Coordinates of N, CA and C and ligand atoms in Angstrom, one line a residue:
X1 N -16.8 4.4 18.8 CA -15.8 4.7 17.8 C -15.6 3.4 16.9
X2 N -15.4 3.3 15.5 CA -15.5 2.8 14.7 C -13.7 2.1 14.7
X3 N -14.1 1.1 14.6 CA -12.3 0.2 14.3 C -11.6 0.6 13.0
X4 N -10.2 1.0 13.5 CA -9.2 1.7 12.4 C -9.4 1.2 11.0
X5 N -9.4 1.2 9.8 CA -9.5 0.5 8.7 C -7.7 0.1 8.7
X6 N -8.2 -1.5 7.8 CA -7.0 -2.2 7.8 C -5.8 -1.5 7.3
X7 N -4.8 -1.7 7.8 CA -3.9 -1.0 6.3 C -3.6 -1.7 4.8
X8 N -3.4 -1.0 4.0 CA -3.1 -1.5 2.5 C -1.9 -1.8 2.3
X9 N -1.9 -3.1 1.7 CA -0.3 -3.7 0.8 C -0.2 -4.4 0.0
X10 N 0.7 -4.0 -0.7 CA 0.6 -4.0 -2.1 C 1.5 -5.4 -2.0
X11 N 0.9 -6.3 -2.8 CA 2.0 -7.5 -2.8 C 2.3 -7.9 -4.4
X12 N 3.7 -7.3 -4.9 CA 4.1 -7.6 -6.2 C 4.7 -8.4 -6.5
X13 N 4.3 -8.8 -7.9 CA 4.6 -10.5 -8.4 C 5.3 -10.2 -10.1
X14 N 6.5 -10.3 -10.0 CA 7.0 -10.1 -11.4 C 7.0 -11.4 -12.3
X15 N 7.8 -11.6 -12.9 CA 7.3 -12.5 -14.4 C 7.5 -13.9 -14.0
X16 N 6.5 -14.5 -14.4 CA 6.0 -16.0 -15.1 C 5.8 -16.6 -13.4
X17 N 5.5 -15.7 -12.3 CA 4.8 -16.2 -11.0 C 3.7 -16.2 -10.8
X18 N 2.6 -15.8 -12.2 CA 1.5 -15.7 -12.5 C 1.3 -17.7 -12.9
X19 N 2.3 -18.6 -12.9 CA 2.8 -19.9 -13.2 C 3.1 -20.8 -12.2
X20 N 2.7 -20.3 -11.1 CA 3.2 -20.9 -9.5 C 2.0 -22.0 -10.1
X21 N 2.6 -23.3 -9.3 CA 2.1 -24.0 -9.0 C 2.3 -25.4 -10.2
X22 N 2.1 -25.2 -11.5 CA 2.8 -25.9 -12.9 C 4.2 -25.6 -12.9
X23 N 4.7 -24.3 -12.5 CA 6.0 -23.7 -13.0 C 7.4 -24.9 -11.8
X24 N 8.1 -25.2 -12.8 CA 9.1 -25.8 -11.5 C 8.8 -26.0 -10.5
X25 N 7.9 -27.2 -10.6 CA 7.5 -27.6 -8.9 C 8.6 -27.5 -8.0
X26 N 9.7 -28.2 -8.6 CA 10.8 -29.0 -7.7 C 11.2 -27.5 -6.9
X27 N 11.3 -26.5 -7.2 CA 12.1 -25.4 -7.1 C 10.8 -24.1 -6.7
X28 N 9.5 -24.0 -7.1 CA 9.0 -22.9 -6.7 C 7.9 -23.3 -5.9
X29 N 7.4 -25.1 -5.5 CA 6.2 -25.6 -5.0 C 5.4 -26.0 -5.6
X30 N 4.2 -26.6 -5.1 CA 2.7 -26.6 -5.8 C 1.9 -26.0 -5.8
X31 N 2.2 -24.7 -4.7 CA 1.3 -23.9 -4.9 C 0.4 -23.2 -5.8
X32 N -0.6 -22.8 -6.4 CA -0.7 -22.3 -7.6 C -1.0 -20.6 -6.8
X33 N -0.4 -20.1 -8.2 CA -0.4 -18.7 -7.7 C -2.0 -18.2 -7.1
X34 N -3.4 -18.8 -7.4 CA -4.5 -18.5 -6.9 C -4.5 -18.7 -5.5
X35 N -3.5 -20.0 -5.5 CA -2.9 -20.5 -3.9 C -2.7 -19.5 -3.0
X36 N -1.1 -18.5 -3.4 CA -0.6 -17.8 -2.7 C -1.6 -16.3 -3.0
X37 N -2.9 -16.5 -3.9 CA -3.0 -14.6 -3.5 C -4.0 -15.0 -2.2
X38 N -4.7 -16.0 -2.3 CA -5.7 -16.7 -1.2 C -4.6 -16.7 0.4
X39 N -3.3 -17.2 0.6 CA -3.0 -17.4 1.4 C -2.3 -15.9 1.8
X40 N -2.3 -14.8 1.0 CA -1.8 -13.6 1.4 C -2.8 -13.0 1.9
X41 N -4.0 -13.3 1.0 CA -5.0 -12.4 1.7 C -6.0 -12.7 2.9
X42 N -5.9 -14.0 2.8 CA -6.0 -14.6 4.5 C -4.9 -13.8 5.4
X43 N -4.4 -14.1 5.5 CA -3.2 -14.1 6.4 C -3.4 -12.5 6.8
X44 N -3.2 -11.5 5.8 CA -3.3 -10.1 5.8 C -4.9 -9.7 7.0
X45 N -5.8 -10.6 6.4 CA -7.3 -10.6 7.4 C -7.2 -10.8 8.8
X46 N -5.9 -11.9 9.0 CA -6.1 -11.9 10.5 C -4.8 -11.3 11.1
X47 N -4.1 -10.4 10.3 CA -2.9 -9.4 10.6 C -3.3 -8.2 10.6
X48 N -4.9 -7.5 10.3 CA -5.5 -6.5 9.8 C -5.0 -6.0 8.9
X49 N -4.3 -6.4 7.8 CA -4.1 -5.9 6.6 C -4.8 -5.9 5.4
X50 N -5.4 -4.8 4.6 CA -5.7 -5.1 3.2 C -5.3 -5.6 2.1
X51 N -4.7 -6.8 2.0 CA -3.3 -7.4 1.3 C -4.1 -7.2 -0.3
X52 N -3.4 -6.6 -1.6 CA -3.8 -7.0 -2.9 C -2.9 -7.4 -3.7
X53 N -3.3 -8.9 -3.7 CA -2.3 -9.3 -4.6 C -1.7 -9.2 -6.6
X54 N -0.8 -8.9 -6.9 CA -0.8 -8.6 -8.5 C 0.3 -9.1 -9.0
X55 N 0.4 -9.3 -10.4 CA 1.3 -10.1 -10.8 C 1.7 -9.6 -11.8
X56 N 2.9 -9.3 -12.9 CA 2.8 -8.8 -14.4 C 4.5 -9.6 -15.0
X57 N 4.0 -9.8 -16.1 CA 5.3 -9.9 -17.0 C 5.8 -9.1 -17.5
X58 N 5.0 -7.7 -17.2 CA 6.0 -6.9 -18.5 C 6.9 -5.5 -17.0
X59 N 7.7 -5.4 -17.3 CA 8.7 -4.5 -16.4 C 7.9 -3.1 -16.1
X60 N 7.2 -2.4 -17.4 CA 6.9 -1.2 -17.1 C 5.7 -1.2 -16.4
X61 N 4.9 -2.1 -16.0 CA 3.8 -2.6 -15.6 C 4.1 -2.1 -14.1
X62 N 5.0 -3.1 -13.6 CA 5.7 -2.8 -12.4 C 6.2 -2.0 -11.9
X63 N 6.9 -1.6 -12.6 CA 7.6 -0.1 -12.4 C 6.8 1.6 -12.4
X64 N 5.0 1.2 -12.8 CA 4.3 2.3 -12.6 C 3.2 1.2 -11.3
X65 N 3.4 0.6 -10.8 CA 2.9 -0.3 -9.7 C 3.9 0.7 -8.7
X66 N 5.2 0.2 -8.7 CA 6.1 1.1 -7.5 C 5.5 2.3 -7.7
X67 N 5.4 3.1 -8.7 CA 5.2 4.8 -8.2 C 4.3 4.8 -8.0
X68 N 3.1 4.0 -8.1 CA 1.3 4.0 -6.9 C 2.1 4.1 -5.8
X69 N 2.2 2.9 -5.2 CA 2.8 2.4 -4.2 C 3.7 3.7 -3.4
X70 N 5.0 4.3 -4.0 CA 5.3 5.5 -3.9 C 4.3 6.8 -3.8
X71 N 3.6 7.1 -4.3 CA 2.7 8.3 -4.4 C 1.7 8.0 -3.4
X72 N 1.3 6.8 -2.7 CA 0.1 6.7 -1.6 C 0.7 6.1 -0.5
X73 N 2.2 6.0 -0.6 CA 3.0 5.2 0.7 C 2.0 4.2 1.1
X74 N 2.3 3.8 0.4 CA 1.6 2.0 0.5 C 3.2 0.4 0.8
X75 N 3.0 0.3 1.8 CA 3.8 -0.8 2.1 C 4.0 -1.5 0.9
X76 N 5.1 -2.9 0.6 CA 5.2 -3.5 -0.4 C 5.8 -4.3 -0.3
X77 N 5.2 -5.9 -0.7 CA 5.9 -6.8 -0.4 C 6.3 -7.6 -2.4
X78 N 7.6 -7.6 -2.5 CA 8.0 -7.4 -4.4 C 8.7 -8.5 -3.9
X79 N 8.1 -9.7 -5.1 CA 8.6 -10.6 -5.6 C 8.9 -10.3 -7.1
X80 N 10.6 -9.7 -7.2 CA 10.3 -9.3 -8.6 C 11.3 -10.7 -9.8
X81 N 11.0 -11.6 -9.2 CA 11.5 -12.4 -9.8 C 12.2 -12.5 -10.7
X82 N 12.5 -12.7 -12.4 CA 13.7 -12.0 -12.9 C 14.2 -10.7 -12.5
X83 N 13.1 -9.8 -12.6 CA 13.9 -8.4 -13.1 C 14.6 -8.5 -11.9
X84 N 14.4 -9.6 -10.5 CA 15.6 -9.0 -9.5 C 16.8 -8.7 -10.0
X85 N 17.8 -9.8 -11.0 CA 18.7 -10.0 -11.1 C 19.2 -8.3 -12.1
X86 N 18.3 -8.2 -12.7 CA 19.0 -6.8 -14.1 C 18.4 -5.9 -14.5
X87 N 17.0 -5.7 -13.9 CA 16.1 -4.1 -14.1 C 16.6 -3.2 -13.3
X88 N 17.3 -2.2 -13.9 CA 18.0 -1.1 -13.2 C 16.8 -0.3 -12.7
X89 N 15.5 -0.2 -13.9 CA 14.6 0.4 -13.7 C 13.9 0.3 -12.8
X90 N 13.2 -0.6 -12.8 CA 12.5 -1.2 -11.4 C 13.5 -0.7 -10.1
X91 N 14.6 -1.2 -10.1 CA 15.1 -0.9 -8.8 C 15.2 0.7 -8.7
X92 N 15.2 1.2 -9.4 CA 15.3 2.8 -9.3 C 13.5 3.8 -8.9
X93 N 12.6 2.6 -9.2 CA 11.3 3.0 -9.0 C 11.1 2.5 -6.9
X94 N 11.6 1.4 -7.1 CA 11.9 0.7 -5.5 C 12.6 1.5 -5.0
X95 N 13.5 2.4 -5.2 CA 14.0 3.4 -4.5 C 13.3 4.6 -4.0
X96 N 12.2 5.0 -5.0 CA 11.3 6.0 -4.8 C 10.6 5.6 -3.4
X97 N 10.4 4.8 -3.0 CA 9.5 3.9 -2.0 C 9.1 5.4 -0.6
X98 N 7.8 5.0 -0.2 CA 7.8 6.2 1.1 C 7.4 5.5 1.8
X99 N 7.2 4.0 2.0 CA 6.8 2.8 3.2 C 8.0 2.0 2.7
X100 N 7.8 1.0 3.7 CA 8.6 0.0 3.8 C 8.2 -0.9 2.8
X101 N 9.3 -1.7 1.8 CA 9.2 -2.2 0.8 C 9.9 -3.6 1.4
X102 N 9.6 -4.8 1.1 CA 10.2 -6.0 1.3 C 10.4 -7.2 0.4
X103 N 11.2 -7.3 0.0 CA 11.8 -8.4 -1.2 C 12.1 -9.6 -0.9
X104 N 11.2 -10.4 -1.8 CA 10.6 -11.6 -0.8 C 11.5 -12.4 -2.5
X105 N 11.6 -13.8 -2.2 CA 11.9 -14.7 -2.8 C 11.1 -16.5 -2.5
X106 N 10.7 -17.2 -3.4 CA 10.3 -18.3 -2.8 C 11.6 -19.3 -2.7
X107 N 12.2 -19.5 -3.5 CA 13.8 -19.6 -3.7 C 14.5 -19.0 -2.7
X108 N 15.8 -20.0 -2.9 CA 17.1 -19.5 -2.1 C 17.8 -19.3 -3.7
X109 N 17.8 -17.6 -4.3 CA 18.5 -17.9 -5.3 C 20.4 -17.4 -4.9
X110 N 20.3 -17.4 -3.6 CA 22.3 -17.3 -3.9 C 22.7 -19.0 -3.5
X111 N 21.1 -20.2 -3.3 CA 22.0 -21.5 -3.5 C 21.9 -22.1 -4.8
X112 N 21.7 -20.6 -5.6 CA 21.2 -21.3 -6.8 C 22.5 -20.6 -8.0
X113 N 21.8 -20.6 -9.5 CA 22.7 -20.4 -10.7 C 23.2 -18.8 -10.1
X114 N 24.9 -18.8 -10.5 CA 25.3 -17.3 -10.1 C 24.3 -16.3 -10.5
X115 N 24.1 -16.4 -11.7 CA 23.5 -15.0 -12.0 C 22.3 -14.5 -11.1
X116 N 21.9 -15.6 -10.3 CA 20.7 -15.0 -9.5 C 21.3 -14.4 -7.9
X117 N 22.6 -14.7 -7.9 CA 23.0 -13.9 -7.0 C 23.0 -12.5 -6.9
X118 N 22.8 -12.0 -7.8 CA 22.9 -10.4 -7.3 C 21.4 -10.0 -7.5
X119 N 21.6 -9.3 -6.7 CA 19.8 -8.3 -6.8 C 20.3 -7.3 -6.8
X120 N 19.7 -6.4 -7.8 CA 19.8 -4.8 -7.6 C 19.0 -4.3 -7.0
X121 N 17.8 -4.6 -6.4 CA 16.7 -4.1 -5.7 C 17.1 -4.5 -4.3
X122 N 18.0 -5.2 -3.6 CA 17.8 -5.5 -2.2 C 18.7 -4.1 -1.6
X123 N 19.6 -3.3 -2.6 CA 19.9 -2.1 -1.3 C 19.1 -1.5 -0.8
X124 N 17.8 -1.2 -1.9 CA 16.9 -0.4 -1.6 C 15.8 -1.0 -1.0
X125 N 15.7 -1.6 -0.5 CA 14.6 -2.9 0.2 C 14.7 -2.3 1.4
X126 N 13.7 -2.7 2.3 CA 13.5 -2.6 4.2 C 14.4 -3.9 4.0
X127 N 14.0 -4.8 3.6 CA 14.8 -6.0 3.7 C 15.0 -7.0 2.9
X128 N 15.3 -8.5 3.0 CA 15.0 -9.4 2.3 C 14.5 -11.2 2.9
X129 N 13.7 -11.4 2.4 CA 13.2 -12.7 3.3 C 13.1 -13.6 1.7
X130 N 13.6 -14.7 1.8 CA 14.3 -15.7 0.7 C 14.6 -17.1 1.0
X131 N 14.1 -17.9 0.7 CA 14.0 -19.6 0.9 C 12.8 -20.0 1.8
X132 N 11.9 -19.5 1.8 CA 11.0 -20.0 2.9 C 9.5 -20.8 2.0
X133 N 10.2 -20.9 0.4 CA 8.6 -21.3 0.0 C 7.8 -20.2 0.3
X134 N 6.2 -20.4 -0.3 CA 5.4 -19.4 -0.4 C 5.3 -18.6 1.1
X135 N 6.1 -19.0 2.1 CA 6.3 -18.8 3.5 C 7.0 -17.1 3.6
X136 N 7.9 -17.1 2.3 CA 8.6 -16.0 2.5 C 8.0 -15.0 2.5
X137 N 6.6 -14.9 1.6 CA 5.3 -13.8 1.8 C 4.8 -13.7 3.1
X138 N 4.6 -14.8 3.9 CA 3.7 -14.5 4.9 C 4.9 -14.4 5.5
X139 N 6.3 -14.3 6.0 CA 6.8 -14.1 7.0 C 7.2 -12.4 7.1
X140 N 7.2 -11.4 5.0 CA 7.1 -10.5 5.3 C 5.9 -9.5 5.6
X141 N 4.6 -10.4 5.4 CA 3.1 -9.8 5.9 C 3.4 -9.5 7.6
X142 N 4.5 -10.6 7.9 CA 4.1 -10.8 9.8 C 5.1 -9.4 9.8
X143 N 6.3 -9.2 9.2 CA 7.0 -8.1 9.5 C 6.3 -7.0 9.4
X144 N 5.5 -6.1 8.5 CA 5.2 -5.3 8.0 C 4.0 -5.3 8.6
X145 N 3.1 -6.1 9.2 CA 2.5 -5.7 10.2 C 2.6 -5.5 11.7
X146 N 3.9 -6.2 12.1 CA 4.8 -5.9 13.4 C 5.4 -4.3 13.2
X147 N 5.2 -4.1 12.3 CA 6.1 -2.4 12.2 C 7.5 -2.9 11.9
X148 N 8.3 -4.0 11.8 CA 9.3 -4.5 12.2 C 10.9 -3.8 11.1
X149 N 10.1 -3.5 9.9 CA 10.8 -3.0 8.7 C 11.8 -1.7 9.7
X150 N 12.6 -1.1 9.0 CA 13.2 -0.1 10.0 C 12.7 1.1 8.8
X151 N 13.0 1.5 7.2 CA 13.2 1.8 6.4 C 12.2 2.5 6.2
Ligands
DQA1 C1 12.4 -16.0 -7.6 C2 13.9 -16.2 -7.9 C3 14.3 -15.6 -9.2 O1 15.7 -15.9 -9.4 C4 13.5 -16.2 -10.3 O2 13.9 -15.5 -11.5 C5 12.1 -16.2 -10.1 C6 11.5 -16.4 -8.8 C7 11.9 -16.7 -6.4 O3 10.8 -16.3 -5.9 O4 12.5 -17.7 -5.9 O5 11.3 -16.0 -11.0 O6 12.2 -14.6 -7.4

């Protein structure tokens, strides 16, 4: 018998995290974003996951990303960086979700400027994993291959 194929996840990267690594060291790392799709898709290899990593600036980009992701129940780990704070849309496409979706942050943005306190996307989230540096990806790859999401 042939070993299960991995499963697929979708790992989304909203605006200017295509900039990791130059972008606000002090605050997002040195990672460079070639960094983190390398260390997602490692990580995913020895978790049996097919991790693909993607990134976009523009909102609708994203927001037809969620309805793949929706239409083939494909897990999702969304770093939606601004639009956390005020894309009603996106979070309304995150709602559609038919796997477990998880809203990752490299930042701790509630130690940060108010407006990054609110997310409209975390009700509809399995969860949220936030301050851990490029960590907060692989700590939701370890969930989402644990089964651990409830949602
Ligand atoms: C971020 C936090 C957001 O407030 C910010 O707009 C980002 C990145 C993070 O990963 O810490 O672009 O999502």
């Amino acid at each position: 018998m042939s070993a299960a194929a991995p499963r697929k996840v979708l790992v989304l990267n909203g605006p200017n995290l295509g900039r990791l690594g130059s972008r606000e060291p002090d605050v997002y790392g040195s990672t460079s974003y070639a960094g983190l799709v390398e260390r997602c898709t490692r990580l995913g290899r020895e978790l049996g996951l097919e991790v693909e990593v993607r990134e976009t600036n523009d909102e609708g980009e994203m927001i037809r990303w969620l309805h793949e992701a929706a239409d083939a129940s494909l897990p999702v780990v969304l770093n939606p960086a601004a639009f956390t704070h005020y894309s009603y849309g996106m979070r309304d496409a995150a709602a559609q979700r038919t796997a477990p979706l998880i809203e990752v942050h490299i930042s701790n943005p509630h130690a940060r400027e108010e407006f990054r306190h609110t997310s409209v996307v975390a009700a509809v989230a399995s969860g949220t994993i936030a301050g851990f540096g490029i960590g907060s990806y692989e700590l939701a790859l370890r969930a989402l291959a644990d089964d651990r999401p409830q949602g």
